[in-house]
């Protein structure tokens, strides 16, 4: 059974959160730190962009500043997420461990199965996987926001998207992020996105509300530690791994601080598209 490091929740700003995940990814790719499952939250609230999103076209940056919402670009793909009342996980492992499938879609299934198992078995939350319908493409959303439509193998609750995940593979290493909202404020999210008219904004917000959910909206009120324990146990069982609590190394902290200053806080990175 493979031993992984477990890093439990810590609130940090958007730039440091993204820098830590990349620092772990870089040093794990060099075999200097173990495979890692990390839980964290965001303080202050932040809007994260998918790697390929066009910031100037899709995001109302002056509104973000007015609302005191940090803006950061992720390494992973997908669409914009407002990280506010939520628990975030990241999972980092080299491909040569041969634990996750070569196919991104299949590896989503493996990871999501663990998320669902933990939520179901330990917390009694009847979460499910969004099943693949033969011959159909993954659902397409209607806005720049994540959570407005679940893709295949994402976690749903009451047939609405609950956990949004995105993956990046680089230098033979897999990084997957996932966002589990405790609560969602659709009006707040859609203030931060650009639309051609208020009518289009309201329409996108309504669709988002119909297709997404949060734990509190579904009637569940668990703490971060309860959710962390459940998800960690579910992933441990599904992936056949052993999790041992640890902490960031001095090298990871130093590299993360460097990445904050030289990358994640910069306009060049956040507005590169």
Short mmCIF file of C-alpha atoms in Angstrom, two decimals:
data_model
loop_
_atom_site.label_atom_id
_atom_site.label_comp_id
_atom_site.label_asym_id
_atom_site.label_seq_id
_atom_site.Cartn_x
_atom_site.Cartn_y
_atom_site.Cartn_z
CA UNK A 1 0.00 0.00 0.00
CA UNK A 2 1.41 3.37 -1.06
CA UNK A 3 1.96 5.96 1.68
CA UNK A 4 0.88 9.52 0.96
CA UNK A 5 1.29 12.72 2.93
CA UNK A 6 -1.88 14.37 4.23
CA UNK A 7 -1.85 18.14 4.71
CA UNK A 8 -4.91 19.33 6.63
CA UNK A 9 -6.78 22.58 6.29
CA UNK A 10 -5.12 25.95 6.42
CA UNK A 11 -6.61 29.26 5.27
CA UNK A 12 -4.36 31.31 3.00
CA UNK A 13 -4.75 33.89 0.28
CA UNK A 14 -5.28 32.85 -3.33
CA UNK A 15 -1.72 33.47 -4.45
CA UNK A 16 -0.14 31.37 -1.72
CA UNK A 17 -2.70 28.57 -2.14
CA UNK A 18 -1.89 28.20 -5.83
CA UNK A 19 1.84 28.58 -5.23
CA UNK A 20 1.87 25.81 -2.61
CA UNK A 21 0.16 23.36 -4.96
CA UNK A 22 2.69 24.11 -7.70
CA UNK A 23 5.62 23.90 -5.27
CA UNK A 24 4.46 20.45 -4.14
CA UNK A 25 3.99 19.40 -7.78
CA UNK A 26 7.49 20.55 -8.79
CA UNK A 27 9.27 18.93 -5.85
CA UNK A 28 7.24 15.72 -6.08
CA UNK A 29 8.13 15.45 -9.78
CA UNK A 30 11.78 15.48 -8.63
CA UNK A 31 11.05 12.80 -6.00
CA UNK A 32 11.83 15.19 -3.15
CA UNK A 33 8.42 14.98 -1.44
CA UNK A 34 5.80 12.19 -1.32
CA UNK A 35 2.46 12.03 -3.13
CA UNK A 36 0.22 14.50 -1.32
CA UNK A 37 -3.44 15.04 -0.52
CA UNK A 38 -3.97 18.59 0.70
CA UNK A 39 -7.02 20.39 2.10
CA UNK A 40 -7.25 24.16 2.36
CA UNK A 41 -9.55 27.18 2.34
CA UNK A 42 -9.29 30.77 1.12
CA UNK A 43 -8.93 34.00 3.09
CA UNK A 44 -9.91 36.45 1.73
CA UNK A 45 -12.39 35.09 -0.80
CA UNK A 46 -10.97 34.75 -4.29
CA UNK A 47 -11.96 34.12 -7.89
CA UNK A 48 -9.74 31.57 -9.60
CA UNK A 49 -9.55 31.37 -13.39
CA UNK A 50 -9.01 28.21 -15.36
CA UNK A 51 -5.61 28.11 -17.07
CA UNK A 52 -7.03 28.81 -20.54
CA UNK A 53 -9.64 31.44 -19.64
CA UNK A 54 -9.41 34.96 -21.05
CA UNK A 55 -9.35 37.23 -18.04
CA UNK A 56 -10.04 40.57 -19.72
CA UNK A 57 -12.93 39.20 -21.76
CA UNK A 58 -14.62 37.09 -19.09
CA UNK A 59 -13.88 38.75 -15.74
CA UNK A 60 -15.00 42.11 -14.38
CA UNK A 61 -11.76 42.90 -12.60
CA UNK A 62 -12.80 46.35 -11.29
CA UNK A 63 -15.78 44.64 -9.64
CA UNK A 64 -13.45 42.09 -8.04
CA UNK A 65 -11.39 44.95 -6.61
CA UNK A 66 -14.52 46.75 -5.41
CA UNK A 67 -15.75 43.57 -3.67
CA UNK A 68 -12.22 42.87 -2.29
CA UNK A 69 -12.07 39.56 -4.15
CA UNK A 70 -8.58 38.38 -5.12
CA UNK A 71 -8.12 37.16 -8.70
CA UNK A 72 -5.69 34.34 -9.53
CA UNK A 73 -5.11 32.03 -12.48
CA UNK A 74 -4.90 28.30 -11.70
CA UNK A 75 -2.52 25.80 -13.26
CA UNK A 76 -5.53 23.57 -13.89
CA UNK A 77 -8.18 24.07 -16.56
CA UNK A 78 -11.91 24.59 -16.26
CA UNK A 79 -13.84 27.78 -15.60
CA UNK A 80 -13.96 30.48 -12.94
CA UNK A 81 -14.71 29.52 -9.34
CA UNK A 82 -15.49 31.85 -6.46
CA UNK A 83 -13.70 30.37 -3.45
CA UNK A 84 -15.50 31.64 -0.39
CA UNK A 85 -17.41 29.27 1.88
CA UNK A 86 -15.84 26.01 0.75
CA UNK A 87 -13.30 23.27 1.29
CA UNK A 88 -10.72 22.78 -1.44
CA UNK A 89 -8.67 19.66 -2.01
CA UNK A 90 -5.59 19.10 -4.15
CA UNK A 91 -4.12 15.73 -5.05
CA UNK A 92 -0.61 15.42 -6.45
CA UNK A 93 1.06 12.23 -7.67
CA UNK A 94 3.57 11.26 -10.35
CA UNK A 95 2.27 9.30 -13.31
CA UNK A 96 4.97 6.64 -12.91
CA UNK A 97 3.36 5.53 -9.65
CA UNK A 98 0.75 3.97 -11.98
CA UNK A 99 -2.01 4.60 -9.47
CA UNK A 100 -4.22 6.79 -11.64
CA UNK A 101 -5.25 6.00 -15.21
CA UNK A 102 -3.49 7.55 -18.19
CA UNK A 103 -6.88 8.87 -19.33
CA UNK A 104 -7.88 12.10 -17.60
CA UNK A 105 -11.54 11.06 -17.79
CA UNK A 106 -10.81 7.68 -16.19
CA UNK A 107 -8.67 9.25 -13.47
CA UNK A 108 -11.53 11.66 -12.70
CA UNK A 109 -13.69 8.58 -12.17
CA UNK A 110 -11.14 7.05 -9.79
CA UNK A 111 -10.80 10.19 -7.69
CA UNK A 112 -14.50 11.06 -7.72
CA UNK A 113 -15.34 7.53 -6.59
CA UNK A 114 -13.26 8.17 -3.48
CA UNK A 115 -14.93 11.52 -2.85
CA UNK A 116 -18.38 9.95 -3.15
CA UNK A 117 -17.46 7.01 -0.92
CA UNK A 118 -16.29 9.30 1.86
CA UNK A 119 -19.33 11.57 1.70
CA UNK A 120 -21.74 8.63 1.59
CA UNK A 121 -20.22 6.25 4.12
CA UNK A 122 -18.94 8.63 6.77
CA UNK A 123 -21.36 11.56 6.56
CA UNK A 124 -24.50 10.04 5.05
CA UNK A 125 -24.54 12.49 2.15
CA UNK A 126 -26.10 10.68 -0.86
CA UNK A 127 -23.63 12.06 -3.39
CA UNK A 128 -23.23 10.28 -6.74
CA UNK A 129 -21.03 10.25 -9.82
CA UNK A 130 -22.34 11.90 -12.95
CA UNK A 131 -22.55 8.81 -15.16
CA UNK A 132 -21.37 8.67 -18.75
CA UNK A 133 -24.20 8.38 -21.24
CA UNK A 134 -22.99 6.31 -24.16
CA UNK A 135 -22.53 8.28 -27.35
CA UNK A 136 -22.92 11.67 -25.68
CA UNK A 137 -20.35 14.38 -25.06
CA UNK A 138 -19.83 15.87 -21.62
CA UNK A 139 -22.36 18.62 -20.77
CA UNK A 140 -21.44 22.17 -21.78
CA UNK A 141 -22.08 25.07 -19.41
CA UNK A 142 -23.65 28.41 -20.25
CA UNK A 143 -21.24 30.78 -18.56
CA UNK A 144 -17.65 31.48 -17.57
CA UNK A 145 -18.45 30.10 -14.11
CA UNK A 146 -17.73 26.59 -12.97
CA UNK A 147 -20.58 24.58 -11.40
CA UNK A 148 -23.17 25.56 -14.02
CA UNK A 149 -23.09 22.04 -15.52
CA UNK A 150 -21.58 18.79 -14.23
CA UNK A 151 -19.20 16.94 -16.57
CA UNK A 152 -18.81 13.17 -16.65
CA UNK A 153 -17.59 11.62 -13.41
CA UNK A 154 -18.05 14.79 -11.38
CA UNK A 155 -19.78 14.56 -8.02
CA UNK A 156 -23.46 15.43 -7.96
CA UNK A 157 -26.09 15.67 -5.24
CA UNK A 158 -29.81 15.65 -6.02
CA UNK A 159 -28.75 15.63 -9.71
CA UNK A 160 -26.94 18.96 -9.29
CA UNK A 161 -23.20 19.58 -9.41
CA UNK A 162 -21.65 19.49 -5.94
CA UNK A 163 -17.87 19.19 -6.45
CA UNK A 164 -16.10 20.81 -9.37
CA UNK A 165 -12.67 19.42 -10.25
CA UNK A 166 -9.93 20.22 -12.75
CA UNK A 167 -6.68 18.45 -13.61
CA UNK A 168 -3.24 19.30 -15.00
CA UNK A 169 -0.45 16.95 -16.02
CA UNK A 170 3.05 18.38 -16.26
CA UNK A 171 6.55 16.87 -16.10
CA UNK A 172 5.04 13.44 -15.52
CA UNK A 173 3.04 14.62 -12.51
CA UNK A 174 -0.72 14.91 -11.95
CA UNK A 175 -2.30 17.80 -10.07
CA UNK A 176 -6.04 17.74 -9.46
CA UNK A 177 -7.95 20.51 -7.72
CA UNK A 178 -11.48 20.18 -6.42
CA UNK A 179 -13.91 22.61 -4.79
CA UNK A 180 -16.60 21.49 -2.34
CA UNK A 181 -18.89 24.46 -1.54
CA UNK A 182 -20.45 24.71 1.88
CA UNK A 183 -22.59 27.54 0.51
CA UNK A 184 -22.86 29.31 -2.86
CA UNK A 185 -23.87 32.91 -3.50
CA UNK A 186 -24.78 32.93 -7.20
CA UNK A 187 -25.53 36.66 -7.26
CA UNK A 188 -22.06 37.41 -5.89
CA UNK A 189 -20.35 35.15 -8.44
CA UNK A 190 -22.11 36.61 -11.45
CA UNK A 191 -21.34 40.20 -10.43
CA UNK A 192 -17.71 39.33 -11.10
CA UNK A 193 -18.23 38.05 -14.67
CA UNK A 194 -18.66 40.05 -17.87
CA UNK A 195 -21.91 39.89 -19.84
CA UNK A 196 -23.25 41.86 -22.77
CA UNK A 197 -26.37 42.80 -20.81
CA UNK A 198 -27.95 42.50 -17.38
CA UNK A 199 -30.54 40.19 -18.93
CA UNK A 200 -27.80 37.76 -19.97
CA UNK A 201 -26.23 37.97 -16.52
CA UNK A 202 -29.52 37.15 -14.79
CA UNK A 203 -30.22 34.30 -17.19
CA UNK A 204 -26.79 32.75 -16.57
CA UNK A 205 -27.27 33.13 -12.82
CA UNK A 206 -30.66 31.37 -12.95
CA UNK A 207 -29.24 28.46 -14.94
CA UNK A 208 -26.31 28.21 -12.54
CA UNK A 209 -28.67 28.09 -9.55
CA UNK A 210 -30.74 25.32 -11.15
CA UNK A 211 -27.72 23.15 -11.99
CA UNK A 212 -25.48 23.57 -8.94
CA UNK A 213 -25.80 22.97 -5.23
CA UNK A 214 -23.90 23.26 -1.96
CA UNK A 215 -23.93 21.29 1.26
CA UNK A 216 -25.96 23.86 3.16
CA UNK A 217 -28.44 24.24 0.31
CA UNK A 218 -28.95 20.47 0.49
CA UNK A 219 -29.42 20.63 4.27
CA UNK A 220 -25.97 19.55 5.51
CA UNK A 221 -23.80 21.52 7.91
CA UNK A 222 -20.49 19.74 8.48
CA UNK A 223 -17.25 21.33 9.66
CA UNK A 224 -14.10 21.44 7.56
CA UNK A 225 -12.47 18.79 9.74
CA UNK A 226 -15.43 16.42 9.38
CA UNK A 227 -15.36 16.83 5.60
CA UNK A 228 -11.59 16.40 5.47
CA UNK A 229 -11.73 13.19 7.50
CA UNK A 230 -14.51 11.76 5.34
CA UNK A 231 -12.91 12.59 2.00
CA UNK A 232 -9.49 11.39 3.13
CA UNK A 233 -10.98 8.07 4.25
CA UNK A 234 -12.92 7.67 1.01
CA UNK A 235 -9.90 8.35 -1.18
CA UNK A 236 -7.73 6.08 0.96
CA UNK A 237 -10.16 3.19 0.44
CA UNK A 238 -10.84 3.81 -3.24
CA UNK A 239 -7.21 4.35 -4.26
CA UNK A 240 -5.72 1.79 -1.86
CA UNK A 241 -3.38 4.29 -0.20
CA UNK A 242 -2.32 5.06 3.37
CA UNK A 243 -2.43 8.68 4.48
CA UNK A 244 -0.02 10.03 7.07
CA UNK A 245 -0.38 13.56 8.42
CA UNK A 246 2.57 15.75 7.60
CA UNK A 247 3.59 19.32 6.91
CA UNK A 248 5.23 21.32 4.14
CA UNK A 249 8.99 21.06 3.94
CA UNK A 250 11.23 24.12 4.19
CA UNK A 251 11.99 23.71 0.47
CA UNK A 252 8.29 23.72 -0.43
CA UNK A 253 7.64 26.85 1.64
CA UNK A 254 10.61 28.66 0.11
CA UNK A 255 9.58 27.71 -3.43
CA UNK A 256 5.94 28.66 -2.78
CA UNK A 257 6.97 32.10 -1.51
CA UNK A 258 9.07 32.58 -4.65
CA UNK A 259 6.16 31.54 -6.89
CA UNK A 260 3.85 33.99 -5.13
CA UNK A 261 6.13 36.93 -5.87
CA UNK A 262 7.28 35.93 -9.36
CA UNK A 263 4.10 34.35 -10.71
CA UNK A 264 0.79 34.20 -8.91
CA UNK A 265 0.63 37.83 -7.76
CA UNK A 266 1.68 39.20 -11.13
CA UNK A 267 -0.48 40.75 -13.83
CA UNK A 268 1.60 38.86 -16.43
CA UNK A 269 0.35 35.54 -15.09
CA UNK A 270 -3.20 36.41 -14.12
CA UNK A 271 -3.91 38.35 -17.32
CA UNK A 272 -1.76 36.27 -19.67
CA UNK A 273 -4.90 35.60 -21.74
#
